[in-house]
GROMACS .gro file of C-alpha atoms in nm:
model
  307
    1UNK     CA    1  -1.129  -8.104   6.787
    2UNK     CA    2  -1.372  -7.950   6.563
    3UNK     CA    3  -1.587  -8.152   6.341
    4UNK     CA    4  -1.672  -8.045   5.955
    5UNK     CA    5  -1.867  -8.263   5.798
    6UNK     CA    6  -1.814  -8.264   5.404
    7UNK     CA    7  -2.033  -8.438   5.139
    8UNK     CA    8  -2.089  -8.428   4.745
    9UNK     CA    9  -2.357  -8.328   4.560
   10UNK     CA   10  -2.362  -8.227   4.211
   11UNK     CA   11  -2.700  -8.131   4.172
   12UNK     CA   12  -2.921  -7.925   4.361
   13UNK     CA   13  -3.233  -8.101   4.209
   14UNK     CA   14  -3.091  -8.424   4.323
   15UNK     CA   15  -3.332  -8.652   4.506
   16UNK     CA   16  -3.061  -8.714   4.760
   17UNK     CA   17  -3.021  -8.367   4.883
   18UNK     CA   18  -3.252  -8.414   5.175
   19UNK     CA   19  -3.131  -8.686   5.299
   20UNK     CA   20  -2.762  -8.584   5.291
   21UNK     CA   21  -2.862  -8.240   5.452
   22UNK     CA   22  -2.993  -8.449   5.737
   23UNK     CA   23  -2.703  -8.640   5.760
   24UNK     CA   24  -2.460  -8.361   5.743
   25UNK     CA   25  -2.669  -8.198   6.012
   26UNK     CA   26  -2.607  -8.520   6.211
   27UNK     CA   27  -2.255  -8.576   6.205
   28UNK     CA   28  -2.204  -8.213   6.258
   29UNK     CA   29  -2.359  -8.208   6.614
   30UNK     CA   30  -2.731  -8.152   6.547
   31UNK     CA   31  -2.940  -8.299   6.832
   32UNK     CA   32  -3.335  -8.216   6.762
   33UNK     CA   33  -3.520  -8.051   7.039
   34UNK     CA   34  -3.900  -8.006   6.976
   35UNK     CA   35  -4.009  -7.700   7.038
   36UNK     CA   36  -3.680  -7.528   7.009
   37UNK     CA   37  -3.690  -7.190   6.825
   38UNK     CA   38  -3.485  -7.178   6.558
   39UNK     CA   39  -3.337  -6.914   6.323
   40UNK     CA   40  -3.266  -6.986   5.997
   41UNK     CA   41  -3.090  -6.744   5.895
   42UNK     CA   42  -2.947  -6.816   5.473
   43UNK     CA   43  -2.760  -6.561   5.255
   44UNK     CA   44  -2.951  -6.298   5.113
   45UNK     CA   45  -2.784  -6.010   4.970
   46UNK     CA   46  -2.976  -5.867   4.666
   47UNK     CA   47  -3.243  -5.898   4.437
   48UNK     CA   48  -2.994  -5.876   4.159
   49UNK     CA   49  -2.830  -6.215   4.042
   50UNK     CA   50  -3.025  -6.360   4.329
   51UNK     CA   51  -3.015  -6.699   4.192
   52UNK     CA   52  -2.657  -6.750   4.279
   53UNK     CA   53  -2.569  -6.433   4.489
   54UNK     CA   54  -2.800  -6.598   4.753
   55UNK     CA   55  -2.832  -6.960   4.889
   56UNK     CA   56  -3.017  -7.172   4.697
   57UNK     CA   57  -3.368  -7.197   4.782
   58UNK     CA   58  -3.372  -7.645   4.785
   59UNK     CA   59  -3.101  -7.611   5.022
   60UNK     CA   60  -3.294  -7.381   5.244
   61UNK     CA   61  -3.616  -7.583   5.210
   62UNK     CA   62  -3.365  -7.928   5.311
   63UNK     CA   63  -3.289  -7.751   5.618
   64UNK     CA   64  -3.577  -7.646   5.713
   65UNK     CA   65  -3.793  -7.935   5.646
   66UNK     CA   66  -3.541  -8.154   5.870
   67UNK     CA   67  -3.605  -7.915   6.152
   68UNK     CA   68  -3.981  -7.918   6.084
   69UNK     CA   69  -3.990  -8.292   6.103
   70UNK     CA   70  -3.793  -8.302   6.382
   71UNK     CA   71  -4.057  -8.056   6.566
   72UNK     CA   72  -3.863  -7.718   6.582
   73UNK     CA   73  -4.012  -7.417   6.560
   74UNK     CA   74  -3.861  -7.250   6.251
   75UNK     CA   75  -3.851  -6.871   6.171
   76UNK     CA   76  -3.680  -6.772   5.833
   77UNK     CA   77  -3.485  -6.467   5.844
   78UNK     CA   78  -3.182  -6.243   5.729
   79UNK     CA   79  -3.116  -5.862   5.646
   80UNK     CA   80  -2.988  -5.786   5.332
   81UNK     CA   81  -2.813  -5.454   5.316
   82UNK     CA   82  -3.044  -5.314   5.027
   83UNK     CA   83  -3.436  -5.408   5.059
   84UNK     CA   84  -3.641  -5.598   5.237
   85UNK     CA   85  -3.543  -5.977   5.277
   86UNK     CA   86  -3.910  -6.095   5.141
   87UNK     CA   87  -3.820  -5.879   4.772
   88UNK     CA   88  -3.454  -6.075   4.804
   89UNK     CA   89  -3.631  -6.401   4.840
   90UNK     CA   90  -3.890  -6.408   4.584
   91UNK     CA   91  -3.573  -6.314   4.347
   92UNK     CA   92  -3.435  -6.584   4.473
   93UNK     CA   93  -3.731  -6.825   4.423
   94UNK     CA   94  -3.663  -6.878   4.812
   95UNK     CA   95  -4.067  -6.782   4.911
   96UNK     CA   96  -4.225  -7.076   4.648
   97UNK     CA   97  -4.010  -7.352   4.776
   98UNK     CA   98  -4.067  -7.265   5.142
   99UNK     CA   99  -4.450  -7.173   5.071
  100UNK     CA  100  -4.546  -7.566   5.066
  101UNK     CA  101  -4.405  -7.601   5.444
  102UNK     CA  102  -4.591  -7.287   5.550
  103UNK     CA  103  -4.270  -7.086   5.582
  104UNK     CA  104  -4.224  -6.699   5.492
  105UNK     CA  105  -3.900  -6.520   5.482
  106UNK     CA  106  -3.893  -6.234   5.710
  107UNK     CA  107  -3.627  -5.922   5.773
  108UNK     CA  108  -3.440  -5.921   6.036
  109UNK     CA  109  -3.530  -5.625   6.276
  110UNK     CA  110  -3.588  -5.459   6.582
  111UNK     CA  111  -3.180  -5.425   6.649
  112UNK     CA  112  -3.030  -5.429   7.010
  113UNK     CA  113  -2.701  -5.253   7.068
  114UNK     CA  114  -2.490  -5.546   7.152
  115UNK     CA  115  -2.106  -5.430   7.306
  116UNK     CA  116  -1.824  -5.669   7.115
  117UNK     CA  117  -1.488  -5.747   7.288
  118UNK     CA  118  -1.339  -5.522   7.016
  119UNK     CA  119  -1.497  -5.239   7.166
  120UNK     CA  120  -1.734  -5.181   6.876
  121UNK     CA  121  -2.129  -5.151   6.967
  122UNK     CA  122  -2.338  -5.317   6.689
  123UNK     CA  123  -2.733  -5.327   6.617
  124UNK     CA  124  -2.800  -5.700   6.630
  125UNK     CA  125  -3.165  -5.802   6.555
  126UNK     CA  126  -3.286  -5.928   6.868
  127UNK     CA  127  -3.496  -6.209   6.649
  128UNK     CA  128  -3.111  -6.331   6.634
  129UNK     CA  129  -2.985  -6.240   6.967
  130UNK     CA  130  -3.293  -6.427   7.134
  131UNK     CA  131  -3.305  -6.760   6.930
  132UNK     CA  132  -3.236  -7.085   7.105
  133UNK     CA  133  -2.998  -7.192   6.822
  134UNK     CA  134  -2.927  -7.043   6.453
  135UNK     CA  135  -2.900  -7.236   6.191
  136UNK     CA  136  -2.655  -7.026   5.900
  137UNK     CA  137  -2.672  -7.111   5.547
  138UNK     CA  138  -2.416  -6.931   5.377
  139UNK     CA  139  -2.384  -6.974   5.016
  140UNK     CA  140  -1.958  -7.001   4.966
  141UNK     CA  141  -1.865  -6.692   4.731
  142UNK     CA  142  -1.549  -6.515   4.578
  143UNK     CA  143  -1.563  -6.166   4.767
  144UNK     CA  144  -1.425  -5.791   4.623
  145UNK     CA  145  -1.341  -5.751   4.993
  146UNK     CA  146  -1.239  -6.046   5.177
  147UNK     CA  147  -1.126  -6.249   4.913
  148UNK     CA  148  -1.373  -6.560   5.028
  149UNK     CA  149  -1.678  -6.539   5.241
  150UNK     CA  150  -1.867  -6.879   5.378
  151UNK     CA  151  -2.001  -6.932   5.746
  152UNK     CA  152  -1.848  -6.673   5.957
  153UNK     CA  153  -1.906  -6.364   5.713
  154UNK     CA  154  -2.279  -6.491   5.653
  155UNK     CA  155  -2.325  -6.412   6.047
  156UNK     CA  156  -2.277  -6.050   5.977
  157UNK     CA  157  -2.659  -6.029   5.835
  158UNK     CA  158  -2.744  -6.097   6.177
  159UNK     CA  159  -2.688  -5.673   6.186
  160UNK     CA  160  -3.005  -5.513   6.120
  161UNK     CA  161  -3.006  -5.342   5.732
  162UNK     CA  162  -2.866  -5.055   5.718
  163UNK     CA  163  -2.622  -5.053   5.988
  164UNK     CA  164  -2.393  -5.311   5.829
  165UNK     CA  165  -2.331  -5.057   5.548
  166UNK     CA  166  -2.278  -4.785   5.820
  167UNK     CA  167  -2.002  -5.015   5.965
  168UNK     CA  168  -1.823  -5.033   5.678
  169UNK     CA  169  -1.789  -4.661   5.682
  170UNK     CA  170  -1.705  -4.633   6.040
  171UNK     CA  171  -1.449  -4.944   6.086
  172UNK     CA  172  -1.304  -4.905   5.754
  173UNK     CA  173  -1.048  -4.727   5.761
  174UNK     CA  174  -0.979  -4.803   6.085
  175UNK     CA  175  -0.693  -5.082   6.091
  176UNK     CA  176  -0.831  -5.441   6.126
  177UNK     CA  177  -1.111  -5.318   6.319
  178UNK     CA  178  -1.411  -5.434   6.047
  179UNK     CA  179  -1.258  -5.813   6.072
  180UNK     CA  180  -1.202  -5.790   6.444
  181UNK     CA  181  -1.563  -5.737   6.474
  182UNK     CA  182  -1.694  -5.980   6.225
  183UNK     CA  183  -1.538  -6.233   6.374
  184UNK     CA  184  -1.658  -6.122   6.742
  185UNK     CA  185  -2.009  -6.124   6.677
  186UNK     CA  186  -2.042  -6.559   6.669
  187UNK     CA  187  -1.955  -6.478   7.062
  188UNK     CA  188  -2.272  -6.275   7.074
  189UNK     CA  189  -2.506  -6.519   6.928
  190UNK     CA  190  -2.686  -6.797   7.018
  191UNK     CA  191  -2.526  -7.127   6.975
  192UNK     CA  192  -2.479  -7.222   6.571
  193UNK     CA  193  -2.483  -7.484   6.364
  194UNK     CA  194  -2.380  -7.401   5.958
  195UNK     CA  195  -2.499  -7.598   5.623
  196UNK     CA  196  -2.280  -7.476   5.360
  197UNK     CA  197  -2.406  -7.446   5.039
  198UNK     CA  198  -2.080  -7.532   4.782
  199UNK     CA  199  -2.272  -7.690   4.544
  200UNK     CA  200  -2.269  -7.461   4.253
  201UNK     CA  201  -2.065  -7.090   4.464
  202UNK     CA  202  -1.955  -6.819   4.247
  203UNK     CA  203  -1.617  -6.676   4.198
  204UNK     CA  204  -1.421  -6.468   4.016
  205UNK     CA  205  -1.612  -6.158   4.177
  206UNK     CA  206  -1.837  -6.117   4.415
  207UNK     CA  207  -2.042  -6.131   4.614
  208UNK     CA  208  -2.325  -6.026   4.369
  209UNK     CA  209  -2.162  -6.033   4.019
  210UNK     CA  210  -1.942  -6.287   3.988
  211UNK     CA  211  -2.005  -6.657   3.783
  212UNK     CA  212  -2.115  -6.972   3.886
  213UNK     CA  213  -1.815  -7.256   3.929
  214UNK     CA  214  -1.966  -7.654   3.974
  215UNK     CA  215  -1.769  -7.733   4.296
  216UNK     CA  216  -2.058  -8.024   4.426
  217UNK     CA  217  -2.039  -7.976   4.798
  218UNK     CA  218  -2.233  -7.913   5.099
  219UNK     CA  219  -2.075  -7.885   5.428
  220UNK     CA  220  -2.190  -7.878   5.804
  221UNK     CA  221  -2.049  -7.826   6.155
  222UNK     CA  222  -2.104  -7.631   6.462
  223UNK     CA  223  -1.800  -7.400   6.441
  224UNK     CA  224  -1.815  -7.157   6.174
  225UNK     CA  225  -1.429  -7.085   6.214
  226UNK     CA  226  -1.338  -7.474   6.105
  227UNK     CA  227  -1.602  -7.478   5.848
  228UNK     CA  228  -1.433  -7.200   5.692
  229UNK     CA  229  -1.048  -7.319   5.751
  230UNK     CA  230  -1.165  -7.651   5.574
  231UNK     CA  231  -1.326  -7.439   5.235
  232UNK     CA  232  -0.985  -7.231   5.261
  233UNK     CA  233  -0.769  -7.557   5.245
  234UNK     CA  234  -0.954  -7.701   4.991
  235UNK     CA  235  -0.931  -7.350   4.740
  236UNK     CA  236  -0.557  -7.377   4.863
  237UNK     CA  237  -0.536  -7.060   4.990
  238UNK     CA  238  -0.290  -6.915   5.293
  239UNK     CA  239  -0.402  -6.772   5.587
  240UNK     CA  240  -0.276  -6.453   5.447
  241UNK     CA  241  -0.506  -6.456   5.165
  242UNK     CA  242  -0.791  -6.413   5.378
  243UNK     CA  243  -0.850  -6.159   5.638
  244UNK     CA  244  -1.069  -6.353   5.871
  245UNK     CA  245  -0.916  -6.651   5.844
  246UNK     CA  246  -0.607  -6.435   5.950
  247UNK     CA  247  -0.805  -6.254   6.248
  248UNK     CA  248  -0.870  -6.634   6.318
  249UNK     CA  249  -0.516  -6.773   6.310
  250UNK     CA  250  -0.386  -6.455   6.498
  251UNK     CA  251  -0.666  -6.536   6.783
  252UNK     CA  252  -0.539  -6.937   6.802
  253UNK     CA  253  -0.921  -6.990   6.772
  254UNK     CA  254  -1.049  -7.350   6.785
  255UNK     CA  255  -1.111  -7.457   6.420
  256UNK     CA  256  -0.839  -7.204   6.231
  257UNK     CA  257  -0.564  -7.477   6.185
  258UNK     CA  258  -0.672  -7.728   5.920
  259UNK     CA  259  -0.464  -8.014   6.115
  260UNK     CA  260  -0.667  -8.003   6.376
  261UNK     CA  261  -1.033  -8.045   6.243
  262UNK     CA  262  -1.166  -8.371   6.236
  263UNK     CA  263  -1.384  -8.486   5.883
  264UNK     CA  264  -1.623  -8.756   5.979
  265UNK     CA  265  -1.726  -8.826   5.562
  266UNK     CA  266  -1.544  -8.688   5.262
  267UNK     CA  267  -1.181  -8.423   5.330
  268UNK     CA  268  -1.138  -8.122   5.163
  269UNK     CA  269  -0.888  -8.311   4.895
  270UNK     CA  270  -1.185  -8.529   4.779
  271UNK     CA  271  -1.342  -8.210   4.661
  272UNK     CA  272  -1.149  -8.027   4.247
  273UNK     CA  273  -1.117  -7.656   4.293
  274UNK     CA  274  -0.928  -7.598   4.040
  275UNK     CA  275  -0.996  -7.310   3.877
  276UNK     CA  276  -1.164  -7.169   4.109
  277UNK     CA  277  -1.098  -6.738   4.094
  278UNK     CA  278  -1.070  -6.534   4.365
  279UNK     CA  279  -0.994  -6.156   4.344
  280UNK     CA  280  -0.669  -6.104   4.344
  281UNK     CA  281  -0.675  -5.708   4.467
  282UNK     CA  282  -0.899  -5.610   4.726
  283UNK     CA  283  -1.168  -5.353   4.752
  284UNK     CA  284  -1.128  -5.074   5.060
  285UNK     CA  285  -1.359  -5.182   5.331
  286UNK     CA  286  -1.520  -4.837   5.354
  287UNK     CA  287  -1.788  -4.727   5.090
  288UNK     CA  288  -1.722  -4.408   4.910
  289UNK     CA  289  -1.974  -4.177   5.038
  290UNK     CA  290  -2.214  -4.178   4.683
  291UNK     CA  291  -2.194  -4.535   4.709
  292UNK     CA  292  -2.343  -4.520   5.042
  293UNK     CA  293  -2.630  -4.270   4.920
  294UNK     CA  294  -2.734  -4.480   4.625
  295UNK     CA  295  -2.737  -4.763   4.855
  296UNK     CA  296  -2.971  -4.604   5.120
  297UNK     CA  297  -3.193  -4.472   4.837
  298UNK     CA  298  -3.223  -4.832   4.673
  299UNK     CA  299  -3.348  -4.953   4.973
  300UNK     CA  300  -3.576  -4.725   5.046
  301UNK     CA  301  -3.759  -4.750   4.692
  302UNK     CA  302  -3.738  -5.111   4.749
  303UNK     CA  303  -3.916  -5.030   5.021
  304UNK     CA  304  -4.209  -4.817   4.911
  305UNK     CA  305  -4.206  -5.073   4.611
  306UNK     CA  306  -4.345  -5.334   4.865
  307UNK     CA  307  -4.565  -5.145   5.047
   0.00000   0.00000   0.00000
C-alpha cells in the first residue's frame, strides 16, 4: 500500500517548515545515505510569474538542507522549456535562498535517447538518468492541458529543453500517446521520492498565469502516482477529469485508487479546497506551429541574454 504523507502549513515563512519537510520526508520512506547523489529536481517553468509558476524557493532550500545535513551530495537541477534554468531561478528568488548552502541551480542537459514502453524515444538528461535517487518538488497547479499537474507531470522536466516542446508536436495529435509517455518515463528514472509544495498552488489557469489559492499543504511519498490520486481526491475530482490520473487508473497502477493509499499524518479531507478552479475546457496537446517558433526564439534570446 502506498504511503502519502500529508501535513499543514499555512505559511511558507513559517519557522516550522523545516522541520515538517524532514518529517514528511521521513514518513514517506526517506532513509539518508551519505554520499548518495541526489537530484533535486523542483518546478521551473518560466521566468514569468515565477514566484508562483515555480516551487517556492524555502521549500526547495527545506529539502535540500535536510539532505545536506544528512550528508548527500546534492545537485539542483530542472529544464524549463523556455531559457536556461539559472534565469528561471533567480526569477524565482530560488539562487539567494540556496546561495547560503553553497547550492546553484543548473539546466538539465546532455540528453540520452531513452526507449519508453509506449514506443516513444525521449531525450532524458543523463544528470537525471544517472542519479542515485531524485528528489521532485513539484509545485501543485491548475493546468490549460491536463486539468491538474503535481508529482508525476513535474517528472517530464527531466526531458532536456527543447525536446519537451517538440513532443508536444509529435504526440499530440496522436491519441493518448503524450499521457502514455508521461506517465512511462517514472519507469526510466532513478528511484523517487516527491515533496509537494500545496502550500499556496495556483488555479484557475495555468501553469504560468493563473492565481494563487491558500490551500496550506505539503505532501511527501515515494510514488508519484498516489501522491497525485491523494491531491485529486482532495480537489474532488474523477478520474475522468484528469488524463493521467486516467492513464493511471486504466494501467491498475499501484497508488491510482484513493482506497488503497495509506496516510500516516493528516487525509486529504483534513485539507478545504473549496474553491479551488480548474479549467474546465482543455487546451490541444500540440502547439500551433507560431507558438512553437516564438517559443524556440524566446529561448534562445534568453540565452544570448546570459551569456
Amino acid at each position: 500500500m502506498p504511503t502519502v504523507a500529508l501535513a499543514r502549513m499555512l505559511e511558507y515563512e513559517s519557522t516550522l517548515l523545516p522541520a515538517t519537510v524532514a518529517l514528511l520526508m521521513k514518513e514517506a520512506g526517506y532513509e539518508p545515505a551519505v554520499g548518495r547523489r541526489v537530484l533535486v529536481k523542483p518546478n521551473l517553468v518560466s521566468a514569468a510569474n515565477a514566484g508562483l509558476s515555480c516551487t517556492h524557493p524555502l521549500v526547495v532550500r527545506a529539502v535540500c538542507t535536510h539532505l545536506l545535513n544528512n550528508g548527500e551530495h546534492v545537485t539542483v537541477a530542472d529544464s524549463p522549456a523556455f531559457g536556461p534554468a539559472s534565469r528561471v531561478a533567480r526569477a524565482a528568488g530560488l539562487d539567494t535562498a540556496l546561495k547560503p548552502l553553497g547550492l546553484r541551480v543548473h539546466s538539465l542537459g546532455t540528453p540520452r535517447p531513452t526507449a519508453l514502453p509506449c514506443g516513444c524515444t525521449m531525450g532524458i538528461s543523463s544528470s537525471a538518468l544517472d542519479a542515485d535517487i531524485i528528489v521532485n518538488i513539484p509545485r501543485l497547479k491548475a493546468h490549460c492541458q491536463m486539468r491538474v499537474t503535481c508529482a508525476v507531470k513535474n517528472l517530464f522536466g527531466c526531458v532536456t529543453g527543447f525536446r519537451k516542446a517538440v513532443s508536444h508536436n509529435t504526440l499530440g495529435n496522436r491519441g493518448n500517446l503524450f499521457r502514455e509517455m508521461v506517465m512511462d518515463l517514472p519507469l526510466a528514472l532513478p528511484p523517487v521520492l516527491t515533496v509537494l509544495d500545496g502550500v499556496r498552488p495556483m488555479h484557475e489557469e495555468g501553469p504560468i498565469h493563473g492565481r494563487p489559492f491558500d490551500l496550506g499543504l505539503l505532501g511527501a511519498s515515494e510514488s508519484p502516482v498516489a501522491l497525485d490520486t491523494a491531491i485529486y481526491s482532495l480537489l474532488g475530482l474523477a478520474t475522468m477529469d484528469v488524463p493521467l490520473w486516467a492513464e493511471a487508473t486504466k494501467r491498475q497502477l499501484p497508488g491510482s485508487d484513493p482506497a488503497a493509499i495509506h496516510f500516516p499524518l493528516e487525509k486529504p479531507q483534513d485539507f478545504d479546497a473549496h474553491g479551488f478552479a480548474i479549467p474546465t475546457e482543455l487546451d490541444p496537446i500540440r502547439f500551433e506551429p507560431l507558438r512553437l517558433i516564438r517559443g524556440r526564439l524566446k529561448s534562445l534570446l534568453a540565452f544570448f541574454q546570459k551569456t
